């Protein structure tokens, strides 16, 4: 099988849920991950030893593994200073597969596991809390340097330096980058929204419903996700 542009895993990381300070309160989050040596077990719910503080919006079979391309780190360094993976709470820091390469539904062999791209990450305020940068979720969303999620089709083990081998790429060609653009940035692009909806089964059901509401004139509010809930909630 050919690799995806010579793609490989650079760092494998996991983290436990910890309190994360934010605007005078604390939220539970597993975003503070750390690299782990040697092969790590990957199951249908993610990497062994990894946890999520908000199971409603993070984790689960369709968000079992979070990937963040290492290619983004130089740009982040220019904006935030030097950062060391996994600065964005990712499980796999990779090289060779960007959001614009990751077609939803694509299958990659990584170590002995099979991973399938499911969706782009939707940045939330926990990124800002983690780095102490008030508008980091907004900056991440605007930049498109979001990373993407995968489900686990075949459990296995992954380790740093494992190749990321492309097994299958769907013909529809809808990438994580395009879904992110339409869903989160160019929210008035009705033509692109319709184009995404023309491919049943590609997007998560809640996102299909969201886009349909937009086409009906109901624009969703991103405030809570990007900035956190209001203090009195």
Tab-separated table of C-alpha atoms in Angstrom:
chain	number	residue	atom	x	y	z
A	1	UNK	CA	0.000	0.000	0.000
A	2	UNK	CA	1.364	3.464	-0.782
A	3	UNK	CA	1.879	5.895	2.049
A	4	UNK	CA	-0.080	9.132	1.992
A	5	UNK	CA	2.645	11.454	0.707
A	6	UNK	CA	5.207	9.687	2.899
A	7	UNK	CA	2.983	10.291	5.916
A	8	UNK	CA	3.945	9.053	9.343
A	9	UNK	CA	3.170	9.434	13.019
A	10	UNK	CA	5.609	11.685	14.854
A	11	UNK	CA	4.153	11.670	18.372
A	12	UNK	CA	1.539	9.536	20.148
A	13	UNK	CA	-0.120	11.182	23.158
A	14	UNK	CA	-2.765	10.522	25.802
A	15	UNK	CA	-4.084	12.420	28.803
A	16	UNK	CA	-6.273	12.069	31.870
A	17	UNK	CA	-9.166	14.371	32.664
A	18	UNK	CA	-8.078	17.307	34.824
A	19	UNK	CA	-9.655	20.560	36.012
A	20	UNK	CA	-9.049	23.374	33.535
A	21	UNK	CA	-9.461	26.956	34.802
A	22	UNK	CA	-11.613	29.242	32.651
A	23	UNK	CA	-13.086	32.627	33.574
A	24	UNK	CA	-13.232	32.001	37.306
A	25	UNK	CA	-14.547	28.464	37.061
A	26	UNK	CA	-13.129	25.065	36.175
A	27	UNK	CA	-14.114	22.664	33.430
A	28	UNK	CA	-13.145	19.031	33.128
A	29	UNK	CA	-10.908	18.335	30.143
A	30	UNK	CA	-8.457	15.798	28.814
A	31	UNK	CA	-6.778	18.326	26.513
A	32	UNK	CA	-3.547	18.320	28.532
A	33	UNK	CA	-1.997	15.267	26.954
A	34	UNK	CA	1.588	14.039	27.028
A	35	UNK	CA	3.650	11.875	24.656
A	36	UNK	CA	3.892	8.200	25.504
A	37	UNK	CA	6.778	5.924	24.522
A	38	UNK	CA	6.366	2.643	22.724
A	39	UNK	CA	3.269	1.200	21.035
A	40	UNK	CA	-0.114	2.217	22.460
A	41	UNK	CA	-3.274	0.133	22.240
A	42	UNK	CA	-6.062	1.632	20.126
A	43	UNK	CA	-9.641	0.456	20.681
A	44	UNK	CA	-12.953	1.522	19.250
A	45	UNK	CA	-13.113	4.291	21.842
A	46	UNK	CA	-9.578	5.582	21.448
A	47	UNK	CA	-6.085	5.169	22.840
A	48	UNK	CA	-5.437	3.320	26.081
A	49	UNK	CA	-4.995	5.812	28.904
A	50	UNK	CA	-6.758	8.667	27.106
A	51	UNK	CA	-9.786	10.393	28.611
A	52	UNK	CA	-12.346	13.071	27.683
A	53	UNK	CA	-13.996	15.417	30.139
A	54	UNK	CA	-17.011	16.257	27.960
A	55	UNK	CA	-18.361	13.068	26.452
A	56	UNK	CA	-21.191	14.914	24.732
A	57	UNK	CA	-18.836	16.856	22.454
A	58	UNK	CA	-15.600	14.850	22.640
A	59	UNK	CA	-14.773	11.178	22.385
A	60	UNK	CA	-17.019	8.337	21.328
A	61	UNK	CA	-16.539	5.994	18.352
A	62	UNK	CA	-16.599	8.737	15.697
A	63	UNK	CA	-14.085	10.867	17.615
A	64	UNK	CA	-11.901	8.090	18.935
A	65	UNK	CA	-8.592	9.499	17.656
A	66	UNK	CA	-7.707	13.166	17.174
A	67	UNK	CA	-5.040	13.908	14.549
A	68	UNK	CA	-3.168	17.219	14.277
A	69	UNK	CA	-0.695	17.790	11.428
A	70	UNK	CA	2.784	18.767	12.584
A	71	UNK	CA	2.991	21.002	9.511
A	72	UNK	CA	0.866	23.534	11.433
A	73	UNK	CA	3.329	23.952	14.290
A	74	UNK	CA	5.642	26.493	12.566
A	75	UNK	CA	2.672	28.786	11.875
A	76	UNK	CA	1.446	28.411	15.448
A	77	UNK	CA	4.954	29.172	16.701
A	78	UNK	CA	4.956	32.472	14.832
A	79	UNK	CA	1.663	33.398	16.474
A	80	UNK	CA	1.965	31.842	19.933
A	81	UNK	CA	5.649	31.071	20.455
A	82	UNK	CA	7.334	27.682	20.353
A	83	UNK	CA	4.992	24.801	21.065
A	84	UNK	CA	5.714	21.147	21.674
A	85	UNK	CA	3.306	18.404	20.553
A	86	UNK	CA	0.656	17.604	21.647
A	87	UNK	CA	-0.050	21.316	22.169
A	88	UNK	CA	-3.544	20.990	20.680
A	89	UNK	CA	-4.662	17.956	22.646
A	90	UNK	CA	-4.147	15.604	19.747
A	91	UNK	CA	-3.588	11.865	20.054
A	92	UNK	CA	-1.494	11.603	16.902
A	93	UNK	CA	0.812	14.343	15.710
A	94	UNK	CA	1.485	13.423	12.094
A	95	UNK	CA	3.281	14.586	8.995
A	96	UNK	CA	2.070	14.179	5.439
A	97	UNK	CA	-1.727	14.364	5.811
A	98	UNK	CA	-3.313	17.806	6.054
A	99	UNK	CA	-7.000	18.641	6.407
A	100	UNK	CA	-7.108	19.278	2.668
A	101	UNK	CA	-5.820	15.745	2.029
A	102	UNK	CA	-8.109	13.989	4.498
A	103	UNK	CA	-11.210	12.994	2.547
A	104	UNK	CA	-14.010	12.034	4.910
A	105	UNK	CA	-14.367	8.264	4.889
A	106	UNK	CA	-10.744	7.676	3.887
A	107	UNK	CA	-9.147	4.688	5.568
A	108	UNK	CA	-5.528	4.670	6.740
A	109	UNK	CA	-3.425	1.854	8.145
A	110	UNK	CA	-1.489	3.225	11.118
A	111	UNK	CA	0.651	0.691	12.937
A	112	UNK	CA	-1.581	-2.368	13.203
A	113	UNK	CA	-4.785	-0.294	13.453
A	114	UNK	CA	-7.144	0.871	10.712
A	115	UNK	CA	-8.421	4.430	11.124
A	116	UNK	CA	-11.159	6.156	9.127
A	117	UNK	CA	-11.447	9.935	8.821
A	118	UNK	CA	-14.827	11.073	10.168
A	119	UNK	CA	-14.860	14.853	10.589
A	120	UNK	CA	-12.790	17.975	11.172
A	121	UNK	CA	-12.311	19.141	14.701
A	122	UNK	CA	-14.605	22.016	15.704
A	123	UNK	CA	-12.399	24.200	17.915
A	124	UNK	CA	-13.795	25.005	21.350
A	125	UNK	CA	-12.913	27.291	24.238
A	126	UNK	CA	-10.870	24.569	25.953
A	127	UNK	CA	-8.053	25.354	23.522
A	128	UNK	CA	-8.073	28.934	24.787
A	129	UNK	CA	-8.154	27.794	28.406
A	130	UNK	CA	-5.337	25.319	27.839
A	131	UNK	CA	-3.003	27.958	26.391
A	132	UNK	CA	-4.274	30.993	28.247
A	133	UNK	CA	-5.050	32.746	24.958
A	134	UNK	CA	-8.545	34.224	25.122
A	135	UNK	CA	-9.422	33.962	21.434
A	136	UNK	CA	-7.455	30.849	20.470
A	137	UNK	CA	-10.534	28.843	19.500
A	138	UNK	CA	-11.569	31.656	17.172
A	139	UNK	CA	-8.045	31.934	15.721
A	140	UNK	CA	-7.910	28.180	15.188
A	141	UNK	CA	-11.257	28.195	13.431
A	142	UNK	CA	-10.278	31.060	11.139
A	143	UNK	CA	-6.911	29.490	10.309
A	144	UNK	CA	-8.325	26.115	9.275
A	145	UNK	CA	-5.522	24.443	11.246
A	146	UNK	CA	-7.991	22.338	13.166
A	147	UNK	CA	-6.912	18.725	12.831
A	148	UNK	CA	-9.460	15.964	12.284
A	149	UNK	CA	-11.019	12.963	13.974
A	150	UNK	CA	-10.942	9.275	13.074
A	151	UNK	CA	-12.944	6.240	14.057
A	152	UNK	CA	-11.217	2.899	14.612
A	153	UNK	CA	-12.191	0.261	12.073
A	154	UNK	CA	-9.650	-2.255	13.352
A	155	UNK	CA	-8.151	-2.056	16.833
A	156	UNK	CA	-4.399	-2.354	17.040
A	157	UNK	CA	-1.301	-0.583	18.283
A	158	UNK	CA	0.275	2.664	17.145
A	159	UNK	CA	3.664	4.192	17.869
A	160	UNK	CA	5.810	7.112	16.831
A	161	UNK	CA	7.425	6.577	13.427
A	162	UNK	CA	4.612	4.317	12.213
A	163	UNK	CA	3.702	4.982	8.595
A	164	UNK	CA	0.259	6.329	7.729
A	165	UNK	CA	-0.735	4.231	4.716
A	166	UNK	CA	-3.711	5.124	2.569
A	167	UNK	CA	-5.976	2.092	2.097
A	168	UNK	CA	-9.083	3.688	0.601
A	169	UNK	CA	-10.186	7.185	-0.444
A	170	UNK	CA	-13.863	7.764	-1.336
A	171	UNK	CA	-14.582	9.218	-4.747
A	172	UNK	CA	-16.775	12.044	-3.430
A	173	UNK	CA	-13.616	13.980	-2.539
A	174	UNK	CA	-15.120	15.923	0.385
A	175	UNK	CA	-12.230	16.865	2.638
A	176	UNK	CA	-12.072	17.788	6.290
A	177	UNK	CA	-10.884	21.232	5.187
A	178	UNK	CA	-13.962	21.825	3.027
A	179	UNK	CA	-16.386	20.625	5.685
A	180	UNK	CA	-14.703	22.892	8.226
A	181	UNK	CA	-14.908	25.859	5.854
A	182	UNK	CA	-18.602	25.415	5.156
A	183	UNK	CA	-19.650	24.439	8.659
A	184	UNK	CA	-17.614	26.932	10.676
A	185	UNK	CA	-16.252	29.776	8.529
A	186	UNK	CA	-18.204	30.519	5.335
A	187	UNK	CA	-21.533	29.842	6.942
A	188	UNK	CA	-23.490	31.783	4.322
A	189	UNK	CA	-22.214	29.592	1.474
A	190	UNK	CA	-25.534	27.932	0.678
A	191	UNK	CA	-24.263	26.395	-2.562
A	192	UNK	CA	-21.467	24.578	-0.747
A	193	UNK	CA	-23.847	23.503	2.007
A	194	UNK	CA	-26.149	21.944	-0.580
A	195	UNK	CA	-23.156	20.214	-2.196
A	196	UNK	CA	-22.250	18.604	1.122
A	197	UNK	CA	-25.820	17.463	1.666
A	198	UNK	CA	-25.830	15.851	-1.776
A	199	UNK	CA	-23.652	13.065	-0.313
A	200	UNK	CA	-25.687	11.182	2.292
A	201	UNK	CA	-23.738	9.450	5.017
A	202	UNK	CA	-20.611	11.599	4.719
A	203	UNK	CA	-21.387	14.091	7.487
A	204	UNK	CA	-22.412	13.321	11.075
A	205	UNK	CA	-26.203	13.434	11.461
A	206	UNK	CA	-26.174	16.530	13.740
A	207	UNK	CA	-24.178	18.444	11.116
A	208	UNK	CA	-26.627	17.421	8.396
A	209	UNK	CA	-29.448	18.777	10.545
A	210	UNK	CA	-27.476	21.984	11.215
A	211	UNK	CA	-26.898	22.620	7.505
A	212	UNK	CA	-30.545	21.950	6.703
A	213	UNK	CA	-31.599	24.477	9.335
A	214	UNK	CA	-29.246	27.021	7.773
A	215	UNK	CA	-30.817	26.465	4.387
A	216	UNK	CA	-34.147	27.140	6.090
A	217	UNK	CA	-32.772	30.470	7.333
A	218	UNK	CA	-31.812	29.446	10.873
A	219	UNK	CA	-28.175	30.365	11.544
A	220	UNK	CA	-26.630	28.555	14.506
A	221	UNK	CA	-24.914	30.389	17.390
A	222	UNK	CA	-21.241	29.460	17.899
A	223	UNK	CA	-20.701	31.568	21.039
A	224	UNK	CA	-20.784	28.805	23.656
A	225	UNK	CA	-18.439	26.548	21.716
A	226	UNK	CA	-15.862	29.224	20.964
A	227	UNK	CA	-16.011	31.249	24.181
A	228	UNK	CA	-17.533	28.935	26.767
A	229	UNK	CA	-20.869	29.173	28.533
A	230	UNK	CA	-21.868	32.452	30.139
A	231	UNK	CA	-20.806	32.768	33.809
A	232	UNK	CA	-24.361	32.547	35.126
A	233	UNK	CA	-25.083	29.189	33.489
